[in-house]
Amino acid sequence: MCGIALSIGPEADPATFRRMLAALAPRGEVTETRAENGLLAGTRRLRVVDRDRAVQPWTSTDERLLLCFNGEIFNHRELRTQLTRLGQVFRTESDTEVLLAAFQQWGEAAVTRLRGEYAFAVVERATGRVYLARDPLGVKPLYWSRRPGCLHLASEVKALVGHRAPISEVPPGHHGWAETDGHVRLRPYVDLLTIGEGLPVIDDPDEAALLVRAALSDAIRMRVDTDLTVGVVLSGGLDSSLTLRQVRDLHPDCVAVTIGVPDSPDVAYARRLAADLDVPHVVVELRPRDIRLADVREAIRISELTEYGDIINAVVSVPIFRRLGQLGIKVVLTGDGSDELFGGYPMYHQVGPTEARRLFLHRIRNLCRTELQRVDRAAMGHRVEARVPFLDLSVVELAMRLPLGLKLRHGQEKWIVRRAFADVLPDYILRRPKHPMSYSSGLHERVRLYKPLFARLHRAFGYDLLEPVRRDFDTVLSRCGNDLDRAIADGLSRPDYTVLEHARDLVGAAKWNAAPMVRRLVGPRPARR
């Protein structure tokens, strides 16, 4: 994992480039750069794979191409074997070298062979043209902005705001070229709106359970192929629990991390599971009163998020990854993506099958700027690489082939996932009702006190150069009766909350936060001795 930055063109300025790379400092441990006429390229590299030799920017043996790469290619060993048979010679054991060799061998078709979480830029040094690519789900980020005579590329928005120019995002599953005329021409190599389309539906519960278990187990196996300690963000819910169980079996050098109010459901369930699995467990105890405006401001600075609910979740996420960073854990797995794929939200079950599929696909396409952006920024902001096995492309494709009746059955969401892992998870996890992380951790309502300030803080960092803060889409969708077309139109016509809506939300949050104080004031006093 890395933070990458490039300035390309006759007006590339070393001082500007240094500021860009400095903004990405938390994403890595070492700074590595290369400066040429009209090309400034660099990384802040988090050393995970072939830590001593995978130096970036990486150049091809013929010196024709230069690569800046953020992410991991999980099937790099398999690709290395194929490329070796085709005559490629390797200098390292890194996935970085394999990635550039794959591009040399197969050109733009190389992205269709990659299995990983990545964003990268390959520069043709002779022409200054740049090939850009981003993984299918958008787990890893890549942005660009253009000023006269220079194209700037970076892993985060904060590295580009200093140019005061509009910022654009490389969409998930897209690739293409930034030409020397300054135009960036991208096209999809994976279409998230048609994924799984045309493939046979899997409606047999036994077959579906076997396939779900095999796909998820394989996705987790690939993501624990490391000699480093592996962390798991554990809420005590279904997704993070089965992730921990699989990681424990595949990579015994692991540790679980949980956040919450000391007596919250998350902490209680997580403590019990970690003890049952005999896995070291770190609990980040955080009480509502501990969350201050400075914490909210820092979460917005790190996350760059553009929906209110995601910012609230970021405030809860940042302390988790801060603790992991302090522990020196570089690789972490999370359970993100399961709700989107396997029916973890009520809206999927309140509409017909066709509309439900549209909602599934809409959520998946937008994960890159919601949950996945939160995870990437909160983790990389503390030199931690977060991996998301539920969003392996093979798992996504499989989930799209399952009918809604296998995702919700007998009133139980994510039924097929529970069925697939019923023999390895305890009943108290399998039967636990679903609670979003920030609610069950006991911290959500405290953060809502600061919600009216989110947009102003977001603008203060210049992040509106990409996109301003807007209402939570789930709220809009609910008010539109889960009609996706109406919700999209409503969100475009009135993107932000009104003053009245903010006031109503603030009153609700204030009541919740005042309740403990009132209980202490009016409750029975302890007997005097």
Coordinates of C-alpha atoms in Angstrom, one line a residue:
M1 CA 0.0 0.0 0.0
C2 CA 1.1 3.5 -0.8
G3 CA 0.2 7.1 -1.4
I4 CA 1.1 8.0 -4.9
A5 CA 1.6 11.5 -6.4
L6 CA 2.6 12.6 -9.9
S7 CA 3.0 15.9 -11.7
I8 CA 3.4 15.5 -15.4
G9 CA 3.9 18.3 -18.0
P10 CA 6.3 21.2 -18.8
E11 CA 5.0 23.2 -15.8
A12 CA 5.6 20.5 -13.2
D13 CA 6.9 22.3 -10.2
P14 CA 9.1 20.6 -7.6
A15 CA 7.8 22.7 -4.6
T16 CA 4.2 21.9 -5.5
F17 CA 5.0 18.3 -5.9
R18 CA 6.7 18.1 -2.5
R19 CA 3.6 19.5 -0.9
M20 CA 1.4 17.0 -2.6
L21 CA 3.6 14.1 -1.4
A22 CA 3.8 15.6 2.1
A23 CA -0.1 15.5 2.3
L24 CA 0.1 11.8 1.7
A25 CA 2.8 11.2 4.4
P26 CA 0.5 9.1 6.7
R27 CA -0.1 6.5 4.0
G28 CA 3.4 5.1 4.2
E29 CA 6.7 4.7 6.0
V30 CA 9.2 5.9 3.4
T31 CA 9.3 8.5 0.7
E32 CA 10.5 7.5 -2.7
T33 CA 10.7 9.8 -5.7
R34 CA 12.0 10.2 -9.2
A35 CA 12.4 13.6 -11.0
E36 CA 12.9 14.1 -14.7
N37 CA 12.2 16.8 -17.2
G38 CA 8.4 17.2 -17.2
L39 CA 7.8 14.3 -14.8
L40 CA 7.8 14.3 -11.0
A41 CA 6.7 11.0 -9.5
G42 CA 6.7 9.6 -5.9
T43 CA 5.2 7.4 -3.3
R44 CA 4.8 7.2 0.4
R45 CA 5.3 3.4 0.6
L46 CA 3.9 1.2 3.3
R47 CA 6.3 -1.8 3.2
V48 CA 4.2 -5.0 3.1
V49 CA 5.3 -7.2 0.1
D50 CA 9.0 -7.7 -0.5
R51 CA 9.6 -4.8 1.9
D52 CA 13.3 -4.1 1.0
R53 CA 13.3 -4.3 -2.8
A54 CA 9.8 -3.2 -4.0
V55 CA 11.1 0.4 -4.3
Q56 CA 8.9 2.9 -6.2
P57 CA 8.5 4.6 -8.6
W58 CA 9.3 1.3 -10.4
T59 CA 10.8 1.3 -13.9
S60 CA 10.8 -1.4 -16.5
T61 CA 14.0 -3.1 -17.4
D62 CA 14.1 -1.2 -20.7
E63 CA 13.5 2.1 -18.8
R64 CA 10.6 2.9 -21.1
L65 CA 7.8 2.7 -18.4
L66 CA 7.5 4.1 -14.9
L67 CA 5.0 2.8 -12.4
C68 CA 3.5 4.4 -9.3
F69 CA 1.2 1.8 -7.6
N70 CA -1.1 1.9 -4.6
G71 CA -2.6 -1.4 -3.4
E72 CA -2.0 -5.1 -3.5
I73 CA -2.3 -7.7 -6.3
F74 CA -3.4 -10.8 -4.5
N75 CA -2.8 -13.2 -7.4
H76 CA 0.7 -11.9 -8.1
R77 CA 2.4 -15.3 -7.5
E78 CA 0.1 -16.9 -10.1
L79 CA 0.7 -14.1 -12.6
R80 CA 4.5 -14.3 -12.0
T81 CA 4.4 -17.9 -13.0
Q82 CA 2.5 -17.2 -16.2
L83 CA 4.8 -14.3 -17.1
T84 CA 8.0 -16.3 -16.4
R85 CA 6.8 -18.9 -18.9
L86 CA 6.4 -16.1 -21.4
G87 CA 10.0 -15.0 -20.9
Q88 CA 9.7 -12.3 -18.3
V89 CA 12.7 -12.1 -15.9
F90 CA 12.1 -10.8 -12.4
R91 CA 14.4 -8.9 -10.0
T92 CA 12.2 -9.1 -6.8
E93 CA 9.3 -11.0 -5.2
S94 CA 7.1 -8.0 -5.3
D95 CA 3.6 -7.6 -6.7
T96 CA 4.8 -4.1 -7.9
E97 CA 7.2 -5.7 -10.4
V98 CA 4.6 -8.2 -11.5
L99 CA 2.1 -5.5 -12.2
L100 CA 4.4 -3.6 -14.6
A101 CA 5.5 -6.8 -16.2
A102 CA 1.8 -7.7 -16.8
F103 CA 1.2 -4.4 -18.4
Q104 CA 4.2 -4.8 -20.7
Q105 CA 3.1 -8.3 -21.7
W106 CA -0.7 -7.8 -22.1
G107 CA -1.1 -4.0 -22.4
E108 CA -4.5 -2.6 -21.3
A109 CA -5.9 -6.1 -21.1
A110 CA -3.7 -6.8 -18.0
V111 CA -6.3 -5.3 -15.7
T112 CA -8.7 -8.1 -16.6
R113 CA -6.2 -10.6 -15.1
L114 CA -5.6 -8.7 -11.8
R115 CA -7.2 -9.8 -8.6
G116 CA -6.7 -7.2 -6.0
E117 CA -7.3 -3.8 -4.5
Y118 CA -5.4 -1.2 -6.5
A119 CA -5.0 2.1 -8.2
F120 CA -1.9 2.9 -10.4
A121 CA -0.4 5.1 -13.0
V122 CA 2.0 3.9 -15.7
V123 CA 4.0 6.7 -17.5
E124 CA 5.4 6.4 -21.0
R125 CA 8.6 8.3 -20.2
A126 CA 9.3 9.2 -23.8
T127 CA 5.9 10.7 -24.5
G128 CA 4.5 11.7 -21.1
R129 CA 1.3 9.8 -21.7
V130 CA -0.1 8.1 -18.5
Y131 CA -2.2 5.0 -18.3
L132 CA -4.5 5.0 -15.2
A133 CA -6.4 2.1 -13.7
R134 CA -8.5 1.5 -10.6
D135 CA -9.8 -1.8 -9.1
P136 CA -13.4 -2.9 -9.9
L137 CA -15.0 -1.8 -6.7
G138 CA -12.9 1.2 -6.0
V139 CA -11.3 0.0 -2.8
K140 CA -8.2 2.1 -3.6
P141 CA -8.6 5.7 -4.6
L142 CA -7.1 7.9 -7.4
Y143 CA -7.8 11.5 -8.3
W144 CA -6.6 14.1 -10.8
S145 CA -6.6 17.8 -11.5
R146 CA -5.2 19.8 -14.3
R147 CA -3.6 23.2 -14.5
P148 CA -2.1 24.8 -17.6
G149 CA 0.9 22.8 -18.6
C150 CA 0.6 20.1 -15.8
L151 CA -1.5 17.1 -14.9
H152 CA -1.5 16.2 -11.2
L153 CA -2.4 12.8 -9.9
A154 CA -2.7 11.7 -6.3
S155 CA -4.2 9.1 -4.0
E156 CA -6.2 11.6 -1.9
V157 CA -8.1 14.8 -2.5
K158 CA -6.0 16.6 0.2
A159 CA -2.9 16.3 -2.0
L160 CA -4.7 18.3 -4.8
V161 CA -6.7 21.0 -3.1
G162 CA -3.7 23.4 -3.1
H163 CA -4.0 23.8 -6.9
R164 CA -7.5 25.3 -6.4
A165 CA -8.6 23.6 -9.6
P166 CA -11.6 21.2 -10.0
I167 CA -10.7 17.7 -8.9
S168 CA -11.9 14.5 -10.7
E169 CA -12.0 10.9 -9.6
V170 CA -10.9 7.9 -11.6
P171 CA -14.1 5.8 -11.3
P172 CA -14.0 2.2 -10.0
G173 CA -13.4 -0.4 -12.7
H174 CA -12.2 2.2 -15.2
H175 CA -8.9 2.6 -17.1
G176 CA -7.5 4.6 -19.9
W177 CA -5.0 7.3 -20.8
A178 CA -4.2 10.8 -19.8
E179 CA -2.9 12.2 -23.1
T180 CA -0.3 14.9 -23.6
D181 CA -3.0 17.3 -24.8
G182 CA -4.3 17.2 -21.2
H183 CA -7.4 15.2 -21.8
V184 CA -8.1 12.2 -19.6
R185 CA -10.0 9.5 -21.5
L186 CA -11.3 6.6 -19.3
R187 CA -13.6 3.7 -19.9
P188 CA -14.9 0.8 -17.9
Y189 CA -13.3 -2.6 -18.0
V190 CA -15.8 -3.9 -15.4
D191 CA -19.4 -2.6 -15.5
L192 CA -20.7 -2.6 -12.0
L193 CA -24.3 -2.0 -13.2
T194 CA -24.4 -5.3 -15.2
I195 CA -22.2 -7.5 -13.0
G196 CA -23.6 -11.0 -12.9
E197 CA -26.0 -10.3 -15.7
G198 CA -26.7 -13.2 -18.0
L199 CA -25.2 -15.8 -15.6
P200 CA -27.4 -18.6 -14.3
V201 CA -29.3 -17.9 -11.1
I202 CA -28.3 -20.1 -8.2
D203 CA -31.5 -20.8 -6.3
D204 CA -30.7 -24.1 -4.6
P205 CA -29.8 -23.3 -0.9
D206 CA -27.3 -26.1 -0.5
E207 CA -25.4 -25.2 -3.7
A208 CA -25.5 -21.5 -2.8
A209 CA -24.2 -22.1 0.7
L210 CA -21.3 -24.1 -0.6
L211 CA -20.4 -21.5 -3.2
V212 CA -20.7 -18.6 -0.8
R213 CA -18.4 -20.4 1.7
A214 CA -15.9 -21.3 -1.0
A215 CA -15.8 -17.8 -2.5
L216 CA -15.5 -16.0 0.9
S217 CA -12.9 -18.4 2.2
D218 CA -10.8 -18.0 -0.9
A219 CA -11.1 -14.2 -0.8
I220 CA -9.9 -14.2 2.9
R221 CA -7.1 -16.7 2.1
M222 CA -5.6 -14.5 -0.5
R223 CA -5.7 -11.5 1.8
V224 CA -3.8 -13.2 4.6
D225 CA -0.9 -14.3 2.4
T226 CA 1.6 -12.3 4.4
D227 CA 4.3 -12.9 7.1
L228 CA 3.0 -9.9 9.0
T229 CA 0.5 -10.0 11.9
V230 CA -3.0 -9.7 10.6
G231 CA -5.6 -7.6 12.4
V232 CA -9.4 -7.9 12.1
V233 CA -11.8 -5.1 12.9
L234 CA -14.4 -7.0 15.1
S235 CA -17.8 -5.7 15.9
G236 CA -19.1 -9.0 17.1
G237 CA -21.6 -9.1 14.3
L238 CA -21.9 -11.8 11.6
D239 CA -19.5 -10.4 9.0
S240 CA -16.6 -9.5 11.2
S241 CA -17.0 -12.6 13.3
L242 CA -16.8 -15.0 10.4
T243 CA -13.9 -13.0 9.0
L244 CA -12.0 -13.4 12.3
R245 CA -12.8 -17.1 12.5
Q246 CA -11.4 -17.7 9.0
V247 CA -8.4 -15.6 9.6
R248 CA -7.7 -17.4 12.9
D249 CA -7.7 -20.7 11.0
L250 CA -5.6 -19.5 8.0
H251 CA -3.2 -17.2 9.8
P252 CA -2.9 -17.8 13.5
D253 CA -0.8 -14.7 14.0
C254 CA -3.8 -12.4 14.2
V255 CA -5.4 -9.9 16.6
A256 CA -9.0 -8.6 16.9
V257 CA -9.8 -4.9 17.6
T258 CA -13.1 -3.6 18.8
I259 CA -14.4 -0.1 19.6
G260 CA -17.3 0.9 21.8
V261 CA -18.7 2.1 25.0
P262 CA -17.6 -0.4 27.7
D263 CA -21.0 -1.9 28.2
S264 CA -22.1 -1.7 24.5
P265 CA -23.4 -4.8 22.6
D266 CA -20.4 -4.7 20.2
V267 CA -17.9 -5.0 23.0
A268 CA -19.8 -7.7 24.8
Y269 CA -20.2 -9.9 21.8
A270 CA -16.7 -9.3 20.5
R271 CA -15.1 -10.1 23.9
R272 CA -17.0 -13.4 24.1
L273 CA -16.0 -14.4 20.5
A274 CA -12.4 -13.5 20.8
A275 CA -12.1 -15.5 24.1
D276 CA -13.9 -18.5 22.5
L277 CA -11.4 -18.4 19.5
D278 CA -8.4 -17.7 21.8
V279 CA -7.5 -14.7 19.7
P280 CA -5.7 -11.6 21.3
H281 CA -8.3 -8.9 21.6
V282 CA -7.8 -5.1 21.9
V283 CA -10.8 -3.0 22.9
V284 CA -10.8 0.7 22.3
E285 CA -13.1 1.9 25.0
L286 CA -14.6 5.3 24.1
R287 CA -17.4 7.0 25.9
P288 CA -19.7 9.5 24.2
R289 CA -18.4 12.4 26.3
D290 CA -14.9 11.6 25.0
I291 CA -15.8 12.7 21.5
R292 CA -15.2 16.4 21.0
L293 CA -15.3 18.8 18.0
A294 CA -11.6 18.3 17.5
D295 CA -12.2 14.6 16.9
V296 CA -15.0 15.4 14.4
R297 CA -12.8 17.9 12.6
E298 CA -9.9 15.3 12.4
A299 CA -12.2 12.6 11.1
I300 CA -13.4 14.9 8.3
R301 CA -9.8 16.0 7.5
I302 CA -8.7 12.3 7.2
S303 CA -11.8 10.9 5.5
E304 CA -12.7 13.5 2.9
L305 CA -16.2 12.0 2.9
T306 CA -19.2 13.7 1.4
E307 CA -22.3 12.2 3.1
Y308 CA -23.2 13.1 6.7
G309 CA -23.7 9.5 7.9
D310 CA -20.4 8.4 6.5
I311 CA -18.7 11.2 8.4
I312 CA -20.4 10.0 11.6
N313 CA -19.0 6.5 11.0
A314 CA -15.6 7.9 10.3
V315 CA -15.5 9.5 13.7
V316 CA -16.0 6.0 15.2
S317 CA -13.6 4.4 12.7
V318 CA -10.5 6.6 13.1
P319 CA -9.8 5.5 16.8
I320 CA -9.8 1.9 15.7
F321 CA -7.1 2.4 13.0
R322 CA -5.2 4.8 15.2
R323 CA -4.8 2.0 17.8
L324 CA -3.9 -0.6 15.1
G325 CA -1.2 1.8 13.9
Q326 CA 0.1 2.2 17.4
L327 CA 0.3 -1.6 17.7
G328 CA 2.4 -1.7 14.5
I329 CA -0.2 -3.8 12.7
K330 CA 0.0 -3.1 9.0
V331 CA -2.5 -5.5 7.5
V332 CA -6.2 -5.6 8.6
L333 CA -9.3 -7.3 7.3
T334 CA -12.8 -5.8 7.7
G335 CA -16.3 -7.1 7.0
D336 CA -17.4 -4.2 4.9
G337 CA -19.6 -4.9 1.8
S338 CA -21.6 -7.9 3.2
D339 CA -24.7 -5.8 3.9
E340 CA -24.7 -4.4 0.4
L341 CA -24.3 -7.8 -1.2
F342 CA -26.3 -10.2 0.9
G343 CA -29.4 -8.1 1.9
G344 CA -28.4 -6.6 5.2
Y345 CA -30.5 -3.5 4.7
P346 CA -34.3 -3.3 5.0
M347 CA -34.8 -1.4 1.8
Y348 CA -33.9 -4.5 -0.3
H349 CA -36.9 -6.3 1.1
Q350 CA -39.5 -3.6 0.8
V351 CA -39.5 -3.6 -3.0
G352 CA -39.8 -6.1 -5.8
P353 CA -36.9 -8.3 -7.1
T354 CA -36.2 -6.0 -10.1
E355 CA -36.0 -2.8 -8.0
A356 CA -34.1 -4.7 -5.3
R357 CA -31.4 -5.6 -7.8
R358 CA -31.2 -1.9 -8.9
L359 CA -30.7 -0.9 -5.3
F360 CA -28.0 -3.6 -4.8
L361 CA -26.1 -2.3 -7.9
H362 CA -26.5 1.4 -6.9
R363 CA -25.1 0.7 -3.5
I364 CA -22.2 -1.3 -4.8
R365 CA -21.3 1.3 -7.4
N366 CA -21.3 4.0 -4.7
L367 CA -19.3 2.1 -2.1
C368 CA -16.1 3.7 -3.4
R369 CA -17.1 7.1 -2.0
T370 CA -18.9 5.9 1.1
E371 CA -17.9 2.9 3.2
L372 CA -14.7 2.1 1.1
Q373 CA -13.5 5.7 1.3
R374 CA -14.0 5.7 5.0
V375 CA -12.1 2.5 5.5
D376 CA -9.2 3.5 3.1
R377 CA -8.7 7.0 4.6
A378 CA -9.1 6.0 8.3
A379 CA -6.7 3.0 7.8
M380 CA -4.1 4.6 5.6
G381 CA -4.2 7.7 7.7
H382 CA -2.5 5.6 10.4
R383 CA -0.3 3.5 8.1
V384 CA -2.6 0.5 8.1
E385 CA -3.6 -1.4 5.0
A386 CA -7.3 -2.5 5.2
R387 CA -8.5 -5.4 3.0
V388 CA -12.1 -6.1 2.2
P389 CA -12.7 -9.8 1.3
F390 CA -16.5 -9.5 0.9
L391 CA -15.8 -7.2 -2.0
D392 CA -13.6 -9.5 -4.0
L393 CA -15.0 -9.5 -7.5
S394 CA -15.7 -13.2 -7.4
V395 CA -17.8 -12.7 -4.3
V396 CA -19.7 -9.8 -5.8
E397 CA -20.5 -11.7 -9.0
L398 CA -21.7 -14.7 -7.0
A399 CA -23.9 -12.5 -4.8
M400 CA -25.6 -11.0 -7.8
R401 CA -26.6 -14.5 -9.0
L402 CA -28.4 -15.3 -5.7
P403 CA -32.2 -14.5 -5.5
L404 CA -33.5 -12.3 -2.8
G405 CA -35.2 -15.2 -1.1
L406 CA -31.8 -16.7 -0.2
K407 CA -30.6 -13.4 1.3
L408 CA -33.7 -12.8 3.4
R409 CA -35.5 -15.9 4.7
H410 CA -37.7 -16.4 7.8
G411 CA -37.3 -12.7 8.6
Q412 CA -33.5 -13.1 8.9
E413 CA -31.2 -10.9 6.8
K414 CA -28.0 -12.4 5.2
W415 CA -29.6 -15.8 5.6
I416 CA -27.3 -17.6 3.1
V417 CA -24.2 -16.3 4.8
R418 CA -25.4 -17.6 8.1
R419 CA -26.2 -21.0 6.4
A420 CA -22.8 -21.1 4.7
F421 CA -20.9 -20.7 8.0
A422 CA -23.4 -22.3 10.5
D423 CA -21.0 -25.0 11.5
V424 CA -18.1 -22.7 12.5
L425 CA -19.8 -19.8 14.2
P426 CA -21.5 -20.0 17.6
D427 CA -25.3 -19.6 17.9
Y428 CA -24.9 -16.3 19.8
I429 CA -23.3 -14.8 16.7
L430 CA -25.6 -16.5 14.1
R431 CA -28.7 -15.3 16.0
R432 CA -27.4 -11.8 16.9
P433 CA -29.7 -9.1 15.4
K434 CA -28.1 -6.7 13.0
H435 CA -26.9 -3.3 14.4
P436 CA -24.8 -0.8 12.4
M437 CA -21.4 -0.3 13.9
S438 CA -21.8 3.3 15.1
Y439 CA -25.2 2.6 16.7
S440 CA -24.3 -0.5 18.6
S441 CA -21.0 0.9 19.7
G442 CA -22.9 3.5 21.7
L443 CA -21.3 6.5 20.0
H444 CA -23.5 7.5 17.1
E445 CA -25.8 10.0 18.8
R446 CA -22.8 11.9 20.4
V447 CA -21.4 12.6 17.0
R448 CA -24.8 13.8 15.7
L449 CA -24.4 16.9 18.0
Y450 CA -21.8 18.2 15.6
K451 CA -23.6 17.3 12.4
P452 CA -24.6 20.9 11.5
L453 CA -20.9 21.8 11.3
F454 CA -19.9 19.0 8.9
A455 CA -20.4 21.0 5.7
R456 CA -18.4 24.0 6.9
L457 CA -15.5 21.9 8.1
H458 CA -15.5 20.0 4.8
R459 CA -15.3 23.2 2.8
A460 CA -12.6 24.5 5.1
F461 CA -10.3 21.7 3.8
G462 CA -11.1 22.5 0.2
Y463 CA -12.7 19.1 -0.4
D464 CA -15.7 20.7 -2.2
L465 CA -13.4 21.0 -5.2
L466 CA -14.4 17.4 -5.7
E467 CA -17.9 17.3 -4.3
P468 CA -19.8 19.2 -1.5
V469 CA -21.3 17.4 1.5
R470 CA -24.8 16.2 0.9
R471 CA -27.7 14.4 2.6
D472 CA -27.4 10.7 3.3
F473 CA -28.8 8.9 0.3
D474 CA -30.4 6.2 2.5
T475 CA -32.5 8.9 4.2
V476 CA -33.5 10.3 0.9
L477 CA -34.4 6.8 -0.5
S478 CA -36.5 6.0 2.6
R479 CA -38.5 9.3 2.2
C480 CA -39.0 8.4 -1.5
G481 CA -40.5 5.0 -0.6
N482 CA -37.4 3.2 -1.8
D483 CA -38.0 4.5 -5.4
L484 CA -34.4 4.8 -6.7
D485 CA -35.3 7.2 -9.6
R486 CA -37.2 9.6 -7.3
A487 CA -34.4 9.5 -4.7
I488 CA -31.7 10.3 -7.2
A489 CA -33.8 13.2 -8.6
D490 CA -34.6 14.4 -5.1
G491 CA -30.9 14.3 -4.1
L492 CA -29.9 16.4 -7.1
S493 CA -32.6 19.0 -6.6
R494 CA -32.0 19.4 -2.8
P495 CA -28.5 18.0 -2.0
D496 CA -28.0 19.4 1.5
Y497 CA -30.2 19.3 4.7
T498 CA -32.3 22.4 5.4
V499 CA -31.9 24.5 8.5
L500 CA -35.1 23.0 9.9
E501 CA -33.8 19.4 9.3
H502 CA -30.6 20.2 11.0
A503 CA -32.4 21.8 14.0
R504 CA -34.7 18.7 14.3
D505 CA -31.7 16.4 14.2
L506 CA -29.8 18.5 16.8
V507 CA -32.8 18.4 19.2
G508 CA -33.0 14.7 19.0
A509 CA -29.2 14.3 19.6
A510 CA -29.3 16.7 22.4
K511 CA -32.1 14.8 24.1
W512 CA -30.2 11.6 23.8
N513 CA -27.0 13.1 25.2
A514 CA -28.9 14.8 28.1
A515 CA -30.6 11.6 29.2
P516 CA -27.8 10.1 31.2
M517 CA -27.3 13.4 33.1
V518 CA -31.1 13.6 33.8
R519 CA -31.1 10.0 35.1
R520 CA -28.2 10.8 37.4
L521 CA -30.0 13.9 38.8
V522 CA -33.4 12.3 39.3
G523 CA -32.5 8.7 40.0
P524 CA -32.3 7.1 43.5
R525 CA -29.3 8.3 45.5
P526 CA -27.0 5.7 47.0
A527 CA -27.8 5.0 50.6
R528 CA -25.7 6.8 53.1
R529 CA -23.6 4.7 55.4

